[in-house]
Each structure stands twice: as structure tokens, then as C-alpha cells.
Short mmCIF file of C-alpha atoms in Angstrom, two decimals:
data_model
loop_
_atom_site.label_atom_id
_atom_site.label_comp_id
_atom_site.label_asym_id
_atom_site.label_seq_id
_atom_site.Cartn_x
_atom_site.Cartn_y
_atom_site.Cartn_z
CA MET A 390 56.08 17.15 121.96
CA ALA A 391 55.30 13.76 123.52
CA TYR A 392 55.07 12.06 120.13
CA PHE A 393 58.38 13.60 119.07
CA TYR A 394 59.96 12.14 122.20
CA LEU A 395 58.28 8.81 121.48
CA VAL A 396 59.80 8.73 118.00
CA LEU A 397 63.22 9.50 119.50
CA ALA A 398 62.73 6.72 122.06
CA VAL A 399 61.86 4.23 119.31
CA MET A 400 64.85 5.32 117.24
CA ALA A 401 67.23 4.99 120.20
CA GLU A 402 65.83 1.57 121.09
CA THR A 403 66.20 0.48 117.47
CA VAL A 404 69.85 1.56 117.44
CA GLY A 405 70.45 -0.22 120.76
CA THR A 406 68.84 -3.46 119.63
CA SER A 407 70.61 -3.43 116.28
CA ALA A 408 73.90 -2.84 118.08
CA LEU A 409 73.07 -5.75 120.40
CA GLN A 410 73.09 -8.06 117.38
CA ALA A 411 76.34 -6.50 116.15
CA SER A 412 78.01 -6.68 119.59
CA LYS A 413 78.36 -10.48 119.29
CA GLN A 414 77.29 -11.07 122.91
CA PHE A 415 79.14 -7.97 124.16
CA THR A 416 82.51 -9.08 122.76
CA ARG A 417 82.86 -6.03 120.48
CA PRO A 418 83.39 -2.73 122.35
CA LEU A 419 81.84 -0.16 120.00
CA PRO A 420 78.56 -1.98 119.36
CA SER A 421 78.41 -2.85 123.08
CA ALA A 422 78.71 0.83 123.98
CA LEU A 423 75.96 1.65 121.47
CA VAL A 424 73.69 -0.88 123.19
CA VAL A 425 74.06 0.84 126.55
CA ILE A 426 73.76 4.36 125.12
CA GLY A 427 70.82 3.41 122.90
CA TYR A 428 68.80 1.79 125.67
CA ALA A 429 69.60 4.52 128.21
CA THR A 430 68.53 7.18 125.71
CA ALA A 431 65.39 5.25 124.81
CA PHE A 432 64.26 4.93 128.42
CA TRP A 433 65.03 8.57 129.13
CA PHE A 434 62.87 9.73 126.21
CA LEU A 435 60.18 7.23 127.17
CA SER A 436 60.12 8.73 130.67
CA LEU A 437 59.42 12.13 129.10
CA VAL A 438 56.63 10.63 127.01
CA LEU A 439 54.93 9.29 130.14
CA ARG A 440 54.25 12.85 131.32
CA THR A 441 51.52 13.03 128.68
CA ILE A 442 50.72 9.61 127.24
CA PRO A 443 49.50 6.75 129.48
CA VAL A 444 52.14 4.07 130.02
CA GLY A 445 50.13 1.27 128.38
CA VAL A 446 49.53 3.26 125.22
CA ALA A 447 53.08 4.63 125.06
CA TYR A 448 54.58 1.19 125.56
CA ALA A 449 52.28 -0.40 122.98
CA ILE A 450 53.33 2.13 120.38
CA TRP A 451 57.00 2.02 121.39
CA SER A 452 57.27 -1.75 121.37
CA GLY A 453 55.14 -2.17 118.24
CA LEU A 454 57.17 0.26 116.18
CA GLY A 455 60.36 -1.22 117.61
CA ILE A 456 59.30 -4.68 116.43
CA LEU A 457 58.64 -3.39 112.93
CA PHE A 458 61.89 -1.42 112.65
CA ILE A 459 64.06 -4.19 114.11
CA ALA A 460 62.51 -6.77 111.79
CA LEU A 461 63.20 -4.50 108.83
CA ILE A 462 66.80 -3.90 109.94
CA GLY A 463 67.27 -7.62 110.58
CA TRP A 464 66.05 -8.35 107.07
CA LEU A 465 68.03 -5.57 105.33
CA VAL A 466 71.27 -5.49 107.33
CA PHE A 467 71.63 -8.91 108.93
CA ARG A 468 69.93 -10.85 106.09
CA GLN A 469 67.48 -12.52 108.46
CA PRO A 470 64.52 -13.97 106.57
CA LEU A 471 60.93 -12.85 107.07
CA ASP A 472 58.31 -15.33 105.98
CA LEU A 473 54.68 -14.60 105.17
CA PRO A 474 53.32 -15.36 108.68
CA ALA A 475 55.89 -12.96 110.19
CA VAL A 476 54.94 -10.22 107.73
CA ILE A 477 51.23 -10.79 108.39
CA GLY A 478 51.79 -10.67 112.15
CA MET A 479 53.77 -7.44 111.92
CA THR A 480 51.10 -5.94 109.69
CA MET A 481 48.60 -6.74 112.42
CA ILE A 482 50.84 -4.99 114.97
CA LEU A 483 50.94 -1.89 112.75
CA ALA A 484 47.15 -2.06 112.40
CA GLY A 485 46.86 -2.17 116.19
CA ILE A 486 49.03 0.92 116.54
CA LEU A 487 46.87 2.73 113.99
CA VAL A 488 43.66 1.72 115.81
CA ILE A 489 45.07 3.10 119.07
CA GLN A 490 46.11 6.35 117.43
CA LEU A 491 42.98 6.92 115.38
CA PHE A 492 40.21 5.65 117.63
CA SER A 493 41.36 5.42 121.25
CA GLY A 494 40.33 8.05 123.74
CA ALA A 495 43.38 7.14 125.82
CA THR A 496 45.75 9.04 123.53
CA PRO A 497 46.13 12.81 123.47
CA HIS A 498 44.98 14.35 120.19
#
């Protein structure tokens, strides 16, 4: 169940961060409300995750996946460019998440 909550936390954080871009520095009410709701939801689910998964591992996975999803949304929705070094760096982040999941004894299996 912890990984399900972690996925929900990442999704909520992704919505909140995407809405932050759309809020235009909190000048647009609906995206601004989504920022607050998204981040509050993300931290609530993350708190549930921490019952089972160590904070360092949970945060590494949460932030790493958040980086990947936000970069993808930035590229697709906001037309923000991603150059080769950015793609390589994000690929390395994904590889790090996979190493943690597949080989670390700090994660529940």
C-alpha cells in the first residue's frame, strides 16, 4: 500500500507544481487553489508512505519521479525545451530510482 500512496503523492505534487506554473505567480485563482490542494494532498500521502518506507528512500523516489513528470509536462504543455544534457541527467535520475528499487535493502520488497 505504501507504493500506491507514493504514486498518489507524486501525482498530487505534479498537479500542484504544474498549477504553480499556470497560476502566474498566484494571480489566477483556480490554478492557485490547485497548488495548495495539490501540495497538501502530496504531503499527506507522503506522510502515510513514511510509515513503511524510510524517509530518505521515499523522498528520493518522490522527488526523482516528480522531476521527470514535471519536465515532461513542461515540455508537452508549456513548450519548455529539453536539451540533450537535461535528458541525460533525467535519465540518470531514473536509473538511480531503479537502482534503489531493485538493489537497495532499505526498501520494503
